[in-house]
Coordinates of C-alpha atoms in Angstrom, one line a residue:
Chain A
X792 CA 0.0 0.1 0.1
X793 CA 2.9 2.4 1.0
X794 CA 5.0 0.9 -2.4
X795 CA 1.4 2.4 -4.1
X796 CA 1.1 5.4 -2.5
X797 CA 4.9 6.2 -2.4
X798 CA 4.5 5.7 -6.8
X799 CA 1.8 8.4 -6.7
X800 CA 3.3 11.0 -4.5
X801 CA 6.3 10.7 -7.2
X802 CA 4.4 10.8 -10.1
X803 CA 2.5 14.1 -8.6
X804 CA 5.2 15.7 -7.3
X805 CA 8.3 15.5 -8.9
X806 CA 7.3 15.0 -12.8
X807 CA 8.7 18.1 -13.8
X808 CA 7.4 18.8 -17.7
X809 CA 9.5 22.2 -17.2
X810 CA 12.6 20.3 -17.3
X811 CA 14.5 21.3 -20.9
X812 CA 16.2 18.2 -21.4
X813 CA 13.2 16.1 -20.8
X814 CA 10.8 18.6 -22.9
X815 CA 13.6 17.5 -25.7
X816 CA 13.0 14.1 -24.6
X817 CA 9.6 13.9 -24.5
X818 CA 8.2 16.3 -27.0
X819 CA 11.3 17.3 -29.6
X820 CA 13.1 14.1 -30.0
X821 CA 10.3 11.9 -31.4
X822 CA 9.6 14.5 -34.0
X823 CA 13.2 14.0 -35.3
X824 CA 13.2 10.8 -35.7
X825 CA 9.9 10.4 -37.4
X826 CA 11.2 13.0 -39.9
X827 CA 14.5 11.1 -40.7
X828 CA 11.3 8.4 -40.8
X829 CA 9.4 10.1 -43.5
X830 CA 12.3 11.7 -45.7
X831 CA 13.3 7.5 -45.8
X832 CA 10.0 6.9 -47.1
X833 CA 10.2 9.2 -49.2
X834 CA 13.6 8.3 -51.2
X835 CA 12.6 4.6 -51.2
X836 CA 10.0 1.9 -51.3
X837 CA 9.0 -0.4 -49.2
X838 CA 10.3 0.4 -46.2
X839 CA 8.6 -1.0 -42.7
X840 CA 6.9 2.0 -41.8
X841 CA 5.7 0.9 -38.4
X842 CA 9.1 -0.8 -37.5
X843 CA 10.4 2.8 -38.2
X844 CA 7.7 4.4 -35.5
X845 CA 8.3 1.8 -33.0
X846 CA 12.1 2.2 -33.0
X847 CA 11.1 6.0 -32.9
X848 CA 9.3 5.8 -29.9
X849 CA 11.8 3.0 -28.2
X850 CA 14.5 5.5 -28.3
X851 CA 12.0 8.5 -26.5
X852 CA 11.5 5.8 -24.1
X853 CA 14.7 4.5 -23.8
X854 CA 16.2 7.9 -23.2
X855 CA 13.6 9.2 -20.7
X856 CA 13.7 5.9 -18.9
X857 CA 17.7 5.5 -18.5
X858 CA 18.4 9.5 -18.4
X859 CA 16.2 10.6 -15.6
X860 CA 16.5 7.5 -13.3
X861 CA 20.2 7.2 -14.0
X862 CA 20.4 10.5 -12.7
X863 CA 17.9 10.1 -9.7
X864 CA 20.3 9.5 -6.9
X865 CA 23.0 11.7 -8.3
X866 CA 20.3 14.6 -8.6
X867 CA 19.2 13.8 -4.8
X868 CA 22.7 13.9 -4.3
X869 CA 22.9 17.6 -5.4
X870 CA 20.1 18.9 -3.9
X871 CA 21.5 17.5 -0.4
X872 CA 18.3 15.7 0.4
X873 CA 19.7 12.5 -0.3
X874 CA 20.7 11.7 3.2
X875 CA 17.2 12.4 4.2
X876 CA 16.1 9.6 2.1
X877 CA 18.8 7.3 3.1
X878 CA 17.8 7.1 6.8
X879 CA 14.0 7.1 6.1
X880 CA 12.2 3.8 7.2
X881 CA 11.5 3.0 3.6
X882 CA 14.2 1.9 2.1
X883 CA 16.5 3.6 -0.5
X884 CA 15.4 1.1 -2.7
X885 CA 11.9 1.3 -2.6
X886 CA 12.4 5.4 -3.3
X887 CA 14.7 4.7 -6.5
X888 CA 12.0 1.7 -7.5
X889 CA 9.3 4.7 -7.3
X890 CA 11.5 7.2 -8.9
X891 CA 12.3 4.6 -11.8
X892 CA 8.9 3.1 -12.3
X893 CA 7.2 7.0 -12.4
X894 CA 9.7 7.3 -15.1
X895 CA 8.5 4.4 -16.9
X896 CA 4.9 5.7 -16.7
X897 CA 6.4 8.7 -18.2
X898 CA 7.7 6.9 -21.1
X899 CA 4.6 4.8 -21.8
X900 CA 3.6 8.6 -22.7
X901 CA 6.1 9.6 -24.9
X902 CA 5.6 5.9 -27.1
X903 CA 1.8 7.7 -27.3
X904 CA 3.0 11.2 -28.1
X905 CA 5.1 9.5 -30.8
X906 CA 2.3 7.5 -32.2
X907 CA 0.1 10.9 -32.3
X908 CA 2.7 12.5 -34.3
X909 CA 3.0 10.1 -36.8
X910 CA -0.8 9.9 -37.2
X911 CA -1.5 13.4 -37.0
X912 CA 1.7 15.2 -38.0
X913 CA 3.2 12.6 -40.8
X914 CA 0.4 11.1 -41.8
X915 CA 1.4 7.7 -41.6
X916 CA -0.4 4.7 -42.1
X917 CA 0.0 2.7 -38.7
X918 CA -1.0 -0.6 -38.0
X919 CA -1.1 -2.5 -35.4
X920 CA -2.3 -6.1 -36.5
X921 CA -2.6 -6.9 -32.3
X922 CA -2.6 -3.9 -29.8
X923 CA -2.9 -5.9 -26.6
X924 CA 0.1 -8.0 -27.4
X925 CA 2.1 -5.0 -28.6
X926 CA 1.4 -2.9 -25.6
X927 CA 1.8 -6.3 -23.7
X928 CA 5.7 -6.7 -24.8
X929 CA 6.2 -3.3 -24.5
X930 CA 5.6 -3.3 -20.8
X931 CA 7.8 -5.6 -20.7
X932 CA 10.5 -3.3 -22.6
X933 CA 9.6 -1.0 -20.1
X934 CA 10.4 -3.2 -17.0
X935 CA 13.3 -4.2 -18.5
X936 CA 14.2 -0.4 -19.0
X937 CA 13.4 0.4 -16.0
X938 CA 15.2 -2.5 -14.1
X939 CA 18.6 -1.0 -15.9
X940 CA 17.7 2.3 -15.2
X941 CA 17.4 1.3 -11.5
X942 CA 20.9 -0.2 -11.6
X943 CA 22.1 3.0 -13.3
X944 CA 21.3 5.5 -10.3
X945 CA 23.3 3.4 -7.7
X946 CA 26.4 3.0 -10.1
X947 CA 26.2 6.7 -11.1
X948 CA 25.4 7.6 -7.6
X949 CA 28.5 5.4 -6.0
X950 CA 30.8 7.0 -9.1
X951 CA 30.2 10.0 -9.9
X952 CA 33.2 10.1 -12.2
X953 CA 30.8 7.5 -14.6
X954 CA 28.0 9.7 -14.6
X955 CA 30.0 12.0 -16.5
X956 CA 30.4 9.3 -19.5
X957 CA 26.7 8.1 -19.6
X958 CA 26.4 9.1 -23.0
X959 CA 29.3 7.2 -23.7
X960 CA 27.2 4.0 -22.5
X961 CA 23.4 5.0 -22.8
X962 CA 23.9 5.8 -26.9
X963 CA 25.9 2.4 -27.7
X964 CA 23.7 0.2 -25.6
X965 CA 20.2 1.5 -27.8
X966 CA 22.6 -0.1 -30.9
X967 CA 23.5 -3.1 -29.3
X968 CA 20.0 -4.1 -28.4
X969 CA 19.0 -4.1 -31.6
X970 CA 16.6 -1.0 -31.6
X971 CA 17.8 -0.2 -35.4
X972 CA 19.5 -3.2 -36.5
X973 CA 18.9 -6.8 -35.5
X974 CA 21.4 -8.4 -33.6
X975 CA 22.0 -11.1 -35.8
X976 CA 24.2 -9.1 -38.3
X977 CA 26.3 -8.2 -35.6
X978 CA 29.6 -10.0 -35.0
X979 CA 29.1 -13.4 -32.5
X980 CA 30.9 -11.7 -29.4
X981 CA 28.5 -8.6 -29.4
X982 CA 25.4 -11.0 -30.4
X983 CA 26.5 -12.9 -27.0
X984 CA 26.3 -10.0 -25.1
X985 CA 23.6 -8.0 -26.3
X986 CA 21.6 -11.4 -25.4
X987 CA 22.9 -11.0 -22.0
X988 CA 21.3 -7.4 -22.1
X989 CA 17.0 -7.7 -21.2
X990 CA 16.1 -5.0 -23.2
X991 CA 17.4 -7.1 -26.1
X992 CA 14.6 -9.4 -25.6
X993 CA 12.1 -7.0 -24.8
X994 CA 13.0 -4.9 -28.3
X995 CA 12.3 -8.3 -29.9
X996 CA 9.4 -8.8 -28.9
X997 CA 8.2 -5.4 -29.2
X998 CA 9.3 -6.1 -33.1
X999 CA 7.8 -9.9 -33.0
X1000 CA 3.9 -8.1 -31.8
X1001 CA 4.3 -6.8 -34.7
X1002 CA 4.5 -9.0 -37.2
X1003 CA 2.2 -11.7 -35.4
X1004 CA 5.4 -14.0 -35.0
X1005 CA 5.1 -16.7 -32.4
X1006 CA 8.4 -16.0 -30.7
X1007 CA 7.1 -12.5 -28.7
X1008 CA 6.0 -15.3 -26.0
X1009 CA 9.4 -16.3 -25.8
X1010 CA 11.1 -13.6 -26.1
X1011 CA 9.2 -11.3 -23.7
X1012 CA 9.5 -14.5 -21.2
X1013 CA 13.4 -14.5 -21.6
X1014 CA 13.0 -10.6 -21.1
X1015 CA 11.2 -10.9 -18.1
X1016 CA 13.5 -13.7 -16.6
X1017 CA 16.6 -11.5 -17.5
X1018 CA 15.0 -8.8 -16.1
X1019 CA 14.4 -10.6 -12.6
X1020 CA 17.8 -12.2 -12.4
X1021 CA 19.3 -8.1 -12.9
X1022 CA 16.6 -6.8 -10.2
X1023 CA 17.9 -9.5 -8.1
X1024 CA 21.5 -8.4 -8.7
X1025 CA 20.4 -5.1 -8.3
X1026 CA 19.5 -5.4 -4.8
X1027 CA 22.2 -7.1 -3.8
X1028 CA 24.5 -4.9 -5.4
X1029 CA 22.5 -2.2 -3.5
X1030 CA 22.8 -3.6 0.2
X1031 CA 26.6 -4.1 -0.8
X1032 CA 26.7 -0.3 -1.8
X1033 CA 24.8 1.2 1.1
X1034 CA 27.7 -0.1 3.1
X1035 CA 30.3 1.0 0.7
X1036 CA 29.0 4.6 0.7
X1037 CA 28.5 4.7 4.4
X1038 CA 32.1 3.7 5.1
X1039 CA 33.3 6.0 2.2
X1040 CA 30.9 8.8 3.3
X1041 CA 29.6 9.3 -0.4
X1042 CA 26.1 9.4 0.6
X1043 CA 26.3 13.0 -0.2
X1044 CA 27.9 13.6 3.2
X1045 CA 31.3 14.9 2.8
Chain B
X914 CA 18.8 8.1 34.1
X915 CA 18.5 6.1 30.9
X916 CA 21.5 6.2 29.0
X917 CA 20.5 7.1 25.0
X918 CA 23.7 7.8 23.3
X919 CA 27.3 5.9 24.6
X920 CA 30.3 6.7 22.9
X921 CA 33.5 5.1 23.1
X922 CA 36.8 5.8 21.3
X923 CA 34.9 6.9 18.2
X924 CA 37.3 7.6 15.4
X925 CA 36.7 8.2 11.7
X926 CA 39.7 9.0 9.3
X927 CA 39.3 9.7 5.7
X928 CA 41.6 9.2 3.0
X929 CA 42.3 12.2 0.4
X930 CA 44.9 12.4 -2.4
X931 CA 46.8 10.1 -0.5
X932 CA 47.1 11.5 2.9
X933 CA 44.9 10.6 5.8
X934 CA 43.2 13.2 7.6
X935 CA 41.6 12.3 11.0
X936 CA 38.5 14.2 11.8
X937 CA 37.6 12.3 14.5
X938 CA 40.3 11.0 17.4
X939 CA 38.9 8.5 19.8
X940 CA 36.2 10.3 21.5
X941 CA 33.9 9.3 24.2
X942 CA 31.2 10.7 25.7
X943 CA 27.5 9.9 27.3
X944 CA 24.2 11.6 26.9
X945 CA 21.4 11.0 29.1
X946 CA 17.6 11.0 28.1
X947 CA 15.8 14.3 28.4
X948 CA 19.3 16.1 28.1
X949 CA 20.3 19.0 25.5
X950 CA 23.7 18.1 24.3
X951 CA 25.7 20.8 22.7
X952 CA 28.9 19.9 21.0
X953 CA 31.1 22.8 20.2
X954 CA 34.3 23.6 18.4
X955 CA 35.9 25.5 15.7
X956 CA 35.4 24.8 11.7
X957 CA 36.7 21.4 11.2
X958 CA 36.7 20.0 14.4
X959 CA 35.1 16.9 14.0
X960 CA 31.0 17.8 15.3
X961 CA 29.5 17.1 12.0
X962 CA 31.4 14.2 11.2
X963 CA 30.6 12.8 14.8
X964 CA 26.8 13.7 14.2
X965 CA 27.1 11.8 10.8
X966 CA 28.6 9.0 12.5
X967 CA 25.6 9.1 15.0
X968 CA 23.1 9.2 12.6
X969 CA 24.4 6.3 10.8
X970 CA 25.3 7.6 7.6
X971 CA 28.8 7.7 7.9
X972 CA 30.8 4.3 9.7
X973 CA 33.2 4.8 12.6
X974 CA 36.8 3.8 11.5
X975 CA 37.5 2.7 15.4
X976 CA 35.5 2.7 18.2
X977 CA 31.6 2.1 19.2
X978 CA 28.7 3.8 19.6
X979 CA 25.5 2.8 20.6
X980 CA 22.2 4.5 20.4
X981 CA 19.5 3.2 22.8
X982 CA 21.5 0.3 22.8
X983 CA 21.7 -0.1 19.1
X984 CA 25.0 -0.5 17.4
X985 CA 25.7 2.3 15.1
X986 CA 27.5 -0.2 12.4
X987 CA 25.8 -3.2 12.7
X988 CA 21.7 -1.8 13.8
X989 CA 21.1 1.2 12.0
X990 CA 18.1 0.2 10.9
X991 CA 16.8 -0.2 14.5
X992 CA 18.6 3.2 15.2
X993 CA 16.7 5.4 12.1
X994 CA 13.3 4.8 13.5
X995 CA 14.1 6.7 16.8
X996 CA 16.1 9.6 15.5
X997 CA 16.1 12.8 13.4
X998 CA 18.1 15.1 12.3
X999 CA 18.4 18.7 10.6
X1000 CA 21.6 19.9 9.0
X1001 CA 21.5 23.5 9.4
X1002 CA 21.1 25.7 5.8
X1003 CA 18.8 26.3 3.2
X1004 CA 19.2 23.2 1.3
X1005 CA 18.2 19.6 1.6
X1006 CA 14.4 20.6 0.5
X1007 CA 12.4 19.9 -2.8
X1008 CA 11.8 23.7 -3.9
X1009 CA 9.3 22.7 -6.9
X1010 CA 7.0 21.3 -3.6
X1011 CA 4.5 23.0 -1.0
X1012 CA 5.4 22.7 2.5
X1013 CA 2.7 20.7 3.0
X1014 CA 3.4 18.5 -0.6
X1015 CA 6.9 18.3 1.1
X1016 CA 5.6 17.2 4.5
X1017 CA 3.2 14.7 2.5
X1018 CA 6.2 12.9 0.8
X1019 CA 8.3 12.7 4.0
X1020 CA 5.0 11.4 5.7
X1021 CA 4.9 8.1 3.0
X1022 CA 8.8 7.8 3.4
X1023 CA 8.3 7.9 7.3
X1024 CA 5.1 5.3 6.7
X1025 CA 2.5 7.5 8.5
X1026 CA -0.8 5.8 8.0
X1027 CA -2.5 8.1 5.2
X1028 CA -5.4 9.2 7.3
X1029 CA -3.6 10.6 10.0
X1030 CA -1.0 12.6 7.6
X1031 CA -3.5 16.0 7.4
X1032 CA -3.5 16.0 10.7
X1033 CA -0.6 15.8 11.5
X1034 CA 1.1 17.7 8.9
X1035 CA -1.3 20.4 10.0
X1036 CA -0.1 20.1 13.4
X1037 CA 3.4 20.1 13.1
X1038 CA 3.3 22.9 10.3
X1039 CA 1.4 24.5 12.9
X1040 CA 4.0 24.2 16.1
X1041 CA 6.7 25.8 13.5
X1042 CA 4.3 28.6 12.4
X1043 CA 4.2 27.4 9.1
X1044 CA 0.4 27.2 8.7
X1045 CA 0.3 30.4 6.8
X1046 CA 2.5 29.1 4.3
X1047 CA 1.9 25.6 4.2
X1048 CA 0.5 25.9 0.6
X1049 CA 3.4 28.5 -0.9
X1050 CA 6.1 26.4 -3.3
X1051 CA 9.4 26.4 -0.9
X1052 CA 11.5 28.2 -3.1
X1053 CA 9.7 31.4 -2.2
X1054 CA 10.4 31.1 1.7
X1055 CA 13.6 32.7 3.5
X1056 CA 16.1 30.6 5.2
X1057 CA 14.5 30.9 8.4
X1058 CA 11.3 29.2 7.1
X1059 CA 13.5 26.4 5.6
X1060 CA 14.8 25.9 8.7
X1061 CA 11.5 25.9 10.6
X1062 CA 10.3 23.3 8.0
X1063 CA 13.3 21.0 8.3
X1064 CA 12.2 20.7 12.1
X1065 CA 9.0 20.2 11.2
X1066 CA 9.9 17.5 8.7
X1067 CA 12.4 15.6 11.6
X1068 CA 9.1 16.0 13.7
X1069 CA 7.2 13.7 11.4
X1070 CA 8.6 10.1 13.1
X1071 CA 8.5 11.4 16.9
X1072 CA 11.8 11.0 17.2
X1073 CA 12.7 10.4 20.8
X1074 CA 16.2 11.5 19.4
X1075 CA 17.2 14.8 17.8
X1076 CA 20.2 16.1 16.2
X1077 CA 20.2 19.7 15.3
X1078 CA 23.5 20.5 13.5
X1079 CA 24.1 24.4 13.2
X1080 CA 20.0 25.0 13.2
X1081 CA 20.3 28.7 13.9
X1082 CA 22.6 29.3 10.8
X1083 CA 22.3 32.1 8.9
X1084 CA 18.8 33.1 10.7
X1085 CA 18.1 37.0 11.8
X1086 CA 17.3 37.2 15.3
X1087 CA 13.8 36.7 15.3
X1088 CA 14.0 33.5 13.6
X1089 CA 16.8 32.5 15.8
X1090 CA 14.9 33.5 19.1
X1091 CA 11.8 31.4 17.6
X1092 CA 14.0 28.4 16.8
X1093 CA 15.5 28.7 20.6
X1094 CA 12.0 28.4 22.2
X1095 CA 11.1 25.4 19.9
X1096 CA 13.9 23.3 20.9
X1097 CA 13.3 24.2 24.4
X1098 CA 9.7 22.6 23.8
X1099 CA 10.7 19.8 22.4
X1100 CA 13.3 19.5 25.6
X1101 CA 10.2 19.6 27.6
X1102 CA 8.6 17.3 25.8
X1103 CA 11.1 14.3 26.9
X1104 CA 13.0 14.3 23.5
X1105 CA 17.1 14.2 23.7
X1106 CA 18.5 16.6 21.6
X1107 CA 22.4 17.1 20.4
X1108 CA 23.3 20.5 18.8
X1109 CA 26.3 21.7 17.1
X1110 CA 26.4 25.5 16.9
X1111 CA 29.2 28.2 16.9
X1112 CA 26.5 30.6 19.0
X1113 CA 28.3 30.4 22.5
X1114 CA 24.8 32.5 23.9
X1115 CA 22.6 29.9 22.1
X1116 CA 24.3 26.9 23.7
X1117 CA 24.7 28.6 26.7
X1118 CA 20.7 29.1 26.6
X1119 CA 19.9 25.7 25.7
X1120 CA 22.6 23.0 26.5
X1121 CA 22.6 20.7 29.9
X1122 CA 25.8 20.0 28.9
X1123 CA 28.6 20.9 26.9
X1124 CA 31.5 19.0 24.6
X1125 CA 34.1 21.1 23.6
X1126 CA 36.1 19.4 20.7
X1127 CA 39.0 20.2 18.6
X1128 CA 41.0 18.6 16.1
X1129 CA 38.8 15.7 16.0
X1130 CA 39.3 15.1 19.8
X1131 CA 37.2 16.3 23.1
X1132 CA 38.9 18.2 25.1
X1133 CA 36.6 19.7 27.4
X1134 CA 33.1 18.0 29.1
X1135 CA 30.5 19.6 31.3
X1136 CA 27.9 21.9 32.1
X1137 CA 27.6 25.2 31.3
X1138 CA 28.5 26.5 34.6
X1139 CA 31.3 23.9 35.2
X1140 CA 33.1 24.6 32.1
X1141 CA 33.0 28.6 33.0
X1142 CA 34.1 27.2 36.5
X1143 CA 36.5 25.3 35.1
X1144 CA 38.2 28.6 33.5
X1145 CA 37.9 30.5 36.7
X1146 CA 41.6 31.3 36.7
X1147 CA 41.1 33.5 34.0
X1148 CA 39.9 37.2 34.7
X1149 CA 37.9 38.7 32.1
X1150 CA 38.2 42.4 31.3
X1151 CA 35.8 44.5 29.0
X1152 CA 37.3 48.4 28.1
X1153 CA 36.3 51.1 25.6
X1154 CA 39.5 52.4 24.1
X1155 CA 40.2 55.0 21.8
X1156 CA 43.1 54.4 19.9
X1157 CA 44.5 54.9 16.1
X1158 CA 46.7 51.8 15.7
X1159 CA 44.9 48.6 16.6
X1160 CA 47.1 46.7 15.3
X1161 CA 50.1 47.4 18.2
X1162 CA 47.1 46.7 21.0
X1163 CA 47.2 42.7 19.4
X1164 CA 50.8 43.0 20.2
X1165 CA 50.7 43.3 23.7
X1166 CA 52.0 40.6 25.8
X1167 CA 50.1 40.8 28.9
X1168 CA 46.8 41.1 28.0
X1169 CA 45.2 38.2 25.5
X1170 CA 42.7 39.9 23.6
X1171 CA 39.3 37.4 23.0
X1172 CA 37.0 40.0 20.6
X1173 CA 37.6 43.4 19.4
X1174 CA 35.1 45.9 18.1
X1175 CA 34.6 49.3 16.2
X1176 CA 31.9 51.1 17.9
X1177 CA 32.6 54.4 16.2
X1178 CA 35.3 55.6 14.3
X1179 CA 38.9 55.4 16.5
X1180 CA 36.6 53.9 19.4
X1181 CA 36.9 50.0 20.1
X1182 CA 35.6 47.9 22.8
X1183 CA 37.8 45.3 23.4
X1184 CA 37.2 42.4 25.6
X1185 CA 40.3 40.5 26.5
X1186 CA 41.9 38.3 29.6
X1187 CA 44.7 39.3 31.6
X1188 CA 47.7 36.6 32.1
X1189 CA 49.2 37.8 35.3
X1190 CA 47.0 37.2 38.1
X1191 CA 47.9 39.6 40.6
X1192 CA 47.2 42.8 37.9
X1193 CA 44.7 44.9 39.3
X1194 CA 41.9 46.9 37.4
X1195 CA 44.8 50.3 37.7
X1196 CA 47.4 48.3 36.6
X1197 CA 45.9 47.2 33.6
X1198 CA 44.4 50.8 32.5
X1199 CA 47.9 52.1 32.9
X1200 CA 49.1 49.4 30.2
X1201 CA 46.2 50.1 28.0
X1202 CA 46.5 53.8 27.7
X1203 CA 50.1 53.1 25.9
X1204 CA 48.2 52.6 23.1
X1205 CA 45.5 55.1 23.1
X1206 CA 42.9 56.8 25.6
X1207 CA 41.1 54.6 28.0
X1208 CA 37.3 55.4 28.4
X1209 CA 36.3 52.9 30.7
X1210 CA 37.3 49.1 32.3
X1211 CA 35.3 46.6 33.6
X1212 CA 35.8 43.2 35.3
X1213 CA 33.7 40.7 33.2
X1214 CA 31.8 38.1 34.5
X1215 CA 33.0 34.7 32.6
X1216 CA 30.4 33.7 29.8
X1217 CA 30.7 30.8 28.4
X1218 CA 32.2 32.3 24.7
X1219 CA 35.1 33.9 26.9
X1220 CA 35.7 30.1 28.5
X1221 CA 35.5 28.6 25.1
X1222 CA 38.0 31.5 23.4
X1223 CA 40.2 30.8 26.6
X1224 CA 40.3 26.9 26.3
X1225 CA 40.8 27.4 22.6
X1226 CA 43.7 29.2 22.8
X1227 CA 45.4 27.0 25.7
X1228 CA 44.7 24.2 23.2
X1229 CA 46.5 26.3 20.6

């Protein structure tokens, strides 16, 4: 019950549409990608418009979840509120989870915005054969993004020098997870690496849902399984990192 | 009386750029239930580091500390249910929220049942005099209002032990007065309070016992009265002198100046201690007259500030 209340308050109080970065990610970035898709369609016959629109939507979600979740703890550190969260009875893990889930909800809105742009502004003929299957696979992908966002939040907080390189970490991930190109086209070692990331399976599930491929359930299952493993690792990692940060004095307390 | 805090040889060092800095160096003390205990010392003395260890934000490198019998290292979760803290300054708030929203959020973090939240928040904001501003954005608040909001936030979990780290820093006299009254009220309600402050008068007024800390070590501990008495060998004087070159008097060997304030052009109010016990007020006047015209000299009653300055000078 408390978790639901925490999530509601997180969405209500801390969703900041005035933030220029998030305005760009939510409202402007989809326009850029859809424009590229539009001109690709003008130049080449027979491109899979749905796939490109969905790819645009995924990138918007991806950016929003990973950037905002990744910086969730660091920003608390900067505003000197982290220590108050650390000592509160609700675990910091739950607090960050609520922030990540809140970001996931907003990310879903960004997908809807992308679809609205594609239909209203670009007049694309967007056809999703099974809306529920598509929506289910999108939820699986958002869950995997949230779990990775949660881990990034702790990593960026513990190692602020890593935070400085977030673009170098997050952008290659989009390529590696097969948003633009099929993972099968990568060298073998990259394929192995890609399939260790839950988003790769999630992205494949989303694309499979567009073609009503029977593999969608298997891919979604793998994504959920891997996300679960990452979540457990994240929880263990969090406990260790809490001790390490208390020991180093890095909870924004130096 | 129940012991709330028990600290034994607590130490904390930090490694920075290959060097080890000893922030707290083997301190020991106890605090009893309902006490207001002051930690006083210069900047960098180790006050805040001590508080951070006691509030479970920082692990000690040596020694141990128990809060209500729980070890700060091993039983931090138990301790966190019983304590809360306020760090001075304007940070640590979410400026875009109103005070009510801010309190709502912390009520959720402290697992306060939803049906109790509204009345609790109204009561706490009234206690700190923020009822009128409850629905204003925090970024529009003054320093004093933010400090009062911090106090109301730290009372959400009905703590039995409060850590107040320089709570009146930067406040105007009215705001500081209000906060001191609040601290006295909290003490009357049976809350044990650990207070750090640079304002000696405030410590004198609020604290039952005080510890002087310097270079990570506690050098003196006792009630304000005991501390003043321990500096009883020191004779304090206050003088008003009209002089042109203040640098010269600062070099005078027979007195040690604690404070010097310019009242108006060329007129200075000086508080100082006399190093030679047998010296009388007439002789002191003679010494001062070497540097300017002495308007008046009186022997001063020892204040906590005098005792503090004298003690810190002794420590070097």
